[in-house]
PDB file of C-alpha atoms and ligand atoms in Angstrom:
ATOM      1  CA  MET A   1      -2.934 -13.734  -9.684  1.00  0.00           C
ATOM      2  CA  SER A   2      -6.400 -14.740 -10.469  1.00  0.00           C
ATOM      3  CA  ASP A   3      -7.508 -15.241  -6.863  1.00  0.00           C
ATOM      4  CA  CYS A   4      -5.639 -12.641  -5.355  1.00  0.00           C
ATOM      5  CA  ILE A   5      -8.215  -9.890  -3.996  1.00  0.00           C
ATOM      6  CA  PHE A   6      -5.193  -6.806  -4.769  1.00  0.00           C
ATOM      7  CA  CYS A   7      -5.053  -7.239  -8.331  1.00  0.00           C
ATOM      8  CA  LYS A   8      -8.715  -7.578  -8.392  1.00  0.00           C
ATOM      9  CA  ILE A   9      -8.953  -4.335  -7.422  1.00  0.00           C
ATOM     10  CA  ILE A  10      -6.254  -3.198  -9.281  1.00  0.00           C
ATOM     11  CA  LYS A  11      -7.976  -4.885 -12.658  1.00  0.00           C
ATOM     12  CA  GLY A  12     -11.386  -3.352 -11.189  1.00  0.00           C
ATOM     13  CA  GLU A  13     -13.291  -6.761 -10.530  1.00  0.00           C
ATOM     14  CA  ILE A  14     -13.925  -5.404  -7.136  1.00  0.00           C
ATOM     15  CA  PRO A  15     -14.231  -1.642  -6.249  1.00  0.00           C
ATOM     16  CA  SER A  16     -12.246   0.576  -4.399  1.00  0.00           C
ATOM     17  CA  LYS A  17     -12.105   3.903  -3.426  1.00  0.00           C
ATOM     18  CA  LYS A  18      -8.884   4.824  -5.284  1.00  0.00           C
ATOM     19  CA  VAL A  19      -6.529   7.766  -4.049  1.00  0.00           C
ATOM     20  CA  TYR A  20      -3.835   8.066  -6.207  1.00  0.00           C
ATOM     21  CA  GLU A  21      -2.182   5.986  -9.819  1.00  0.00           C
ATOM     22  CA  THR A  22       0.338   5.626 -11.857  1.00  0.00           C
ATOM     23  CA  GLU A  23       1.626   3.682 -14.498  1.00  0.00           C
ATOM     24  CA  LYS A  24       3.043   1.336 -11.944  1.00  0.00           C
ATOM     25  CA  VAL A  25       1.232   2.114  -8.358  1.00  0.00           C
ATOM     26  CA  TYR A  26      -2.543   2.168  -7.511  1.00  0.00           C
ATOM     27  CA  ALA A  27      -3.431   3.828  -4.146  1.00  0.00           C
ATOM     28  CA  PHE A  28      -7.037   2.910  -2.621  1.00  0.00           C
ATOM     29  CA  TYR A  29      -8.367   3.854   1.286  1.00  0.00           C
ATOM     30  CA  ASP A  30      -8.460   0.304   3.413  1.00  0.00           C
ATOM     31  CA  ILE A  31     -12.004  -0.840   3.805  1.00  0.00           C
ATOM     32  CA  LYS A  32     -11.320  -1.416   7.901  1.00  0.00           C
ATOM     33  CA  PRO A  33      -8.877   1.905   8.235  1.00  0.00           C
ATOM     34  CA  GLU A  34      -7.477   2.275  11.759  1.00  0.00           C
ATOM     35  CA  ALA A  35      -6.534   5.767  11.411  1.00  0.00           C
ATOM     36  CA  PRO A  36      -8.413   9.236  10.260  1.00  0.00           C
ATOM     37  CA  ILE A  37      -6.440   8.469   7.450  1.00  0.00           C
ATOM     38  CA  HIS A  38      -5.383   4.577   6.021  1.00  0.00           C
ATOM     39  CA  VAL A  39      -4.409   4.204   2.207  1.00  0.00           C
ATOM     40  CA  LEU A  40      -2.783   1.028   0.905  1.00  0.00           C
ATOM     41  CA  ILE A  41      -0.368   1.568  -2.256  1.00  0.00           C
ATOM     42  CA  VAL A  42       0.035  -1.745  -4.479  1.00  0.00           C
ATOM     43  CA  PRO A  43       2.116  -2.160  -7.458  1.00  0.00           C
ATOM     44  CA  LYS A  44       0.359  -3.436 -10.287  1.00  0.00           C
ATOM     45  CA  VAL A  45       2.552  -6.456 -11.020  1.00  0.00           C
ATOM     46  CA  HIS A  46       1.791  -8.747  -8.192  1.00  0.00           C
ATOM     47  CA  ILE A  47       4.701  -9.104  -5.949  1.00  0.00           C
ATOM     48  CA  SER A  48       3.750 -11.569  -3.090  1.00  0.00           C
ATOM     49  CA  SER A  49       5.304  -9.932   0.001  1.00  0.00           C
ATOM     50  CA  HIS A  50       8.829  -8.008   1.058  1.00  0.00           C
ATOM     51  CA  ASN A  51      10.327 -11.201   0.147  1.00  0.00           C
ATOM     52  CA  GLU A  52       9.992 -11.621  -3.375  1.00  0.00           C
ATOM     53  CA  LEU A  53      11.350  -8.130  -3.914  1.00  0.00           C
ATOM     54  CA  ASN A  54      14.262  -9.166  -6.008  1.00  0.00           C
ATOM     55  CA  PRO A  55      16.761  -6.928  -8.383  1.00  0.00           C
ATOM     56  CA  GLU A  56      14.619  -7.553 -11.339  1.00  0.00           C
ATOM     57  CA  ASN A  57      11.367  -6.341  -9.404  1.00  0.00           C
ATOM     58  CA  VAL A  58      12.629  -3.649  -6.513  1.00  0.00           C
ATOM     59  CA  ASP A  59      12.448  -0.620  -9.333  1.00  0.00           C
ATOM     60  CA  VAL A  60       8.939  -0.334  -8.377  1.00  0.00           C
ATOM     61  CA  MET A  61       9.484   0.723  -4.782  1.00  0.00           C
ATOM     62  CA  LYS A  62      10.660   4.180  -5.956  1.00  0.00           C
ATOM     63  CA  ASP A  63       7.519   4.729  -7.054  1.00  0.00           C
ATOM     64  CA  ILE A  64       5.727   3.543  -4.105  1.00  0.00           C
ATOM     65  CA  HIS A  65       7.399   5.601  -2.146  1.00  0.00           C
ATOM     66  CA  LEU A  66       6.884   9.045  -4.243  1.00  0.00           C
ATOM     67  CA  ALA A  67       3.541   7.630  -4.563  1.00  0.00           C
ATOM     68  CA  ALA A  68       3.386   7.879  -0.778  1.00  0.00           C
ATOM     69  CA  ASN A  69       4.964  11.397  -0.897  1.00  0.00           C
ATOM     70  CA  GLU A  70       2.093  12.985  -2.773  1.00  0.00           C
ATOM     71  CA  ILE A  71      -0.384  11.232  -1.834  1.00  0.00           C
ATOM     72  CA  ALA A  72       0.494  12.198   2.001  1.00  0.00           C
ATOM     73  CA  LYS A  73       0.498  15.989   0.665  1.00  0.00           C
ATOM     74  CA  GLU A  74      -2.470  15.684  -1.346  1.00  0.00           C
ATOM     75  CA  LEU A  75      -4.093  14.740   2.198  1.00  0.00           C
ATOM     76  CA  GLY A  76      -2.845  17.206   4.005  1.00  0.00           C
ATOM     77  CA  ILE A  77      -0.753  15.399   6.443  1.00  0.00           C
ATOM     78  CA  SER A  78       3.162  15.236   4.729  1.00  0.00           C
ATOM     79  CA  GLU A  79       3.872  18.483   7.560  1.00  0.00           C
ATOM     80  CA  SER A  80       1.885  16.711  10.721  1.00  0.00           C
ATOM     81  CA  GLY A  81       3.021  13.553   9.737  1.00  0.00           C
ATOM     82  CA  TYR A  82       2.365   9.797   8.940  1.00  0.00           C
ATOM     83  CA  ARG A  83       3.819   6.243   8.984  1.00  0.00           C
ATOM     84  CA  LEU A  84       4.264   3.968   5.948  1.00  0.00           C
ATOM     85  CA  ILE A  85       4.112   0.279   7.010  1.00  0.00           C
ATOM     86  CA  ASN A  86       4.847  -2.819   5.541  1.00  0.00           C
ATOM     87  CA  ASN A  87       3.904  -6.230   6.685  1.00  0.00           C
ATOM     88  CA  CYS A  88       5.875  -8.905   6.034  1.00  0.00           C
ATOM     89  CA  GLY A  89       4.409 -12.805   6.838  1.00  0.00           C
ATOM     90  CA  GLU A  90       2.104 -13.799   9.088  1.00  0.00           C
ATOM     91  CA  ALA A  91       3.597 -13.195  12.396  1.00  0.00           C
ATOM     92  CA  ALA A  92       3.926  -9.586  11.599  1.00  0.00           C
ATOM     93  CA  GLY A  93       0.207 -10.075  10.361  1.00  0.00           C
ATOM     94  CA  GLN A  94       0.023  -9.620   6.563  1.00  0.00           C
ATOM     95  CA  THR A  95      -3.196 -10.981   5.806  1.00  0.00           C
ATOM     96  CA  VAL A  96      -3.262  -9.856   2.092  1.00  0.00           C
ATOM     97  CA  PHE A  97      -0.435 -11.969  -0.330  1.00  0.00           C
ATOM     98  CA  HIS A  98       0.123  -8.887  -2.371  1.00  0.00           C
ATOM     99  CA  LEU A  99       2.888  -6.368  -1.418  1.00  0.00           C
ATOM    100  CA  HIS A 100       1.614  -3.119  -0.170  1.00  0.00           C
ATOM    101  CA  TYR A 101       1.983  -0.335   1.941  1.00  0.00           C
ATOM    102  CA  HIS A 102      -0.110   0.643   4.764  1.00  0.00           C
ATOM    103  CA  LEU A 103       0.313   5.147   4.696  1.00  0.00           C
ATOM    104  CA  VAL A 104      -1.697   5.607   8.156  1.00  0.00           C
ATOM    105  CA  GLY A 105      -1.753   9.604   9.246  1.00  0.00           C
ATOM    106  CA  GLY A 106      -4.334  11.940  10.897  1.00  0.00           C
ATOM    107  CA  THR A 107      -3.497  11.293  14.326  1.00  0.00           C
ATOM    108  CA  SER A 108      -0.911  11.375  16.819  1.00  0.00           C
ATOM    109  CA  MET A 109       0.605   7.734  16.663  1.00  0.00           C
ATOM    110  CA  GLY A 110       3.114   8.359  19.530  1.00  0.00           C
ATOM    111  CA  SER A 111       6.742   6.940  18.911  1.00  0.00           C
ATOM    112  CA  LYS A 112       6.684   3.565  20.227  1.00  0.00           C
ATOM    113  CA  ILE A 113       6.900   1.050  17.312  1.00  0.00           C
ATOM    114  CA  LEU A 114       4.825  -2.060  18.746  1.00  0.00           C
TER     115      LEU A 114
HETATM  116  P1  LIG B   1      -1.756  -6.461   5.838  1.00  0.00           P
HETATM  117  O1  LIG B   1      -2.573  -6.957   6.611  1.00  0.00           O
HETATM  118  O2  LIG B   1      -1.646  -7.907   4.693  1.00  0.00           O
HETATM  119  O3  LIG B   1      -1.240  -5.779   6.014  1.00  0.00           O
HETATM  120  O4  LIG B   1      -3.065  -5.649   5.553  1.00  0.00           O
HETATM  121  C1  LIG B   1      -4.331  -5.717   4.423  1.00  0.00           C
HETATM  122  C2  LIG B   1      -5.093  -4.814   4.735  1.00  0.00           C
HETATM  123  O5  LIG B   1      -5.493  -4.651   3.467  1.00  0.00           O
HETATM  124  C3  LIG B   1      -6.357  -4.731   5.655  1.00  0.00           C
HETATM  125  O6  LIG B   1      -6.005  -3.849   6.153  1.00  0.00           O
HETATM  126  C4  LIG B   1      -7.493  -4.959   5.698  1.00  0.00           C
HETATM  127  O7  LIG B   1      -8.270  -3.883   6.111  1.00  0.00           O
HETATM  128  C5  LIG B   1      -7.392  -4.334   3.749  1.00  0.00           C
HETATM  129  N1  LIG B   1      -8.381  -4.756   3.174  1.00  0.00           N
HETATM  130  C6  LIG B   1      -8.414  -6.199   2.757  1.00  0.00           C
HETATM  131  N2  LIG B   1      -9.514  -6.923   1.643  1.00  0.00           N
HETATM  132  C7  LIG B   1      -9.827  -5.631   0.959  1.00  0.00           C
HETATM  133  C8  LIG B   1     -10.461  -4.984   0.234  1.00  0.00           C
HETATM  134  O8  LIG B   1     -11.369  -5.589  -0.459  1.00  0.00           O
HETATM  135  N3  LIG B   1     -11.080  -3.592   0.114  1.00  0.00           N
HETATM  136  C9  LIG B   1      -9.782  -2.671   0.644  1.00  0.00           C
HETATM  137  N4  LIG B   1     -10.312  -1.671   0.697  1.00  0.00           N
HETATM  138  N5  LIG B   1      -8.442  -2.942   1.624  1.00  0.00           N
HETATM  139  C10 LIG B   1      -9.254  -4.085   2.114  1.00  0.00           C
HETATM  140 ZN1  LIG B   2      -2.092  -9.314  -6.319  1.00  0.00          ZN
END
């Protein structure tokens, strides 16, 4: 997707602060952090949202979740706790239409979802 910000970040056309990378996944710090630790985990392949996951492309979710575990460990929040958030669609606040998971932590967030 030539006009997708996250595709450009993955290709290095827009700079980012890399946190973690595998063959299928790229993770970088959010430009506007909402918690002391706020990382975005994205598949390298363009999938516009959670709605677009299907039997052919869903394998990448395994890599995203394992990446989240590794990143949480590396950043020292696997024991204290963290949230893994996906906003799907406008009503959920999705602003970048390339599937991504927010990994947020480093603070006490309480038990409320909204
Ligand atoms: P969404 O609202 O779609 O769930 O999340 C998109 C996230 O991408 C936001 O938290 C926003 O701050 C982040 N973001 C948007 N543009 C950039 C960018 O160019 N670089 C980085 N590192 N993060 C970005
Ligand atoms: Zn993209």
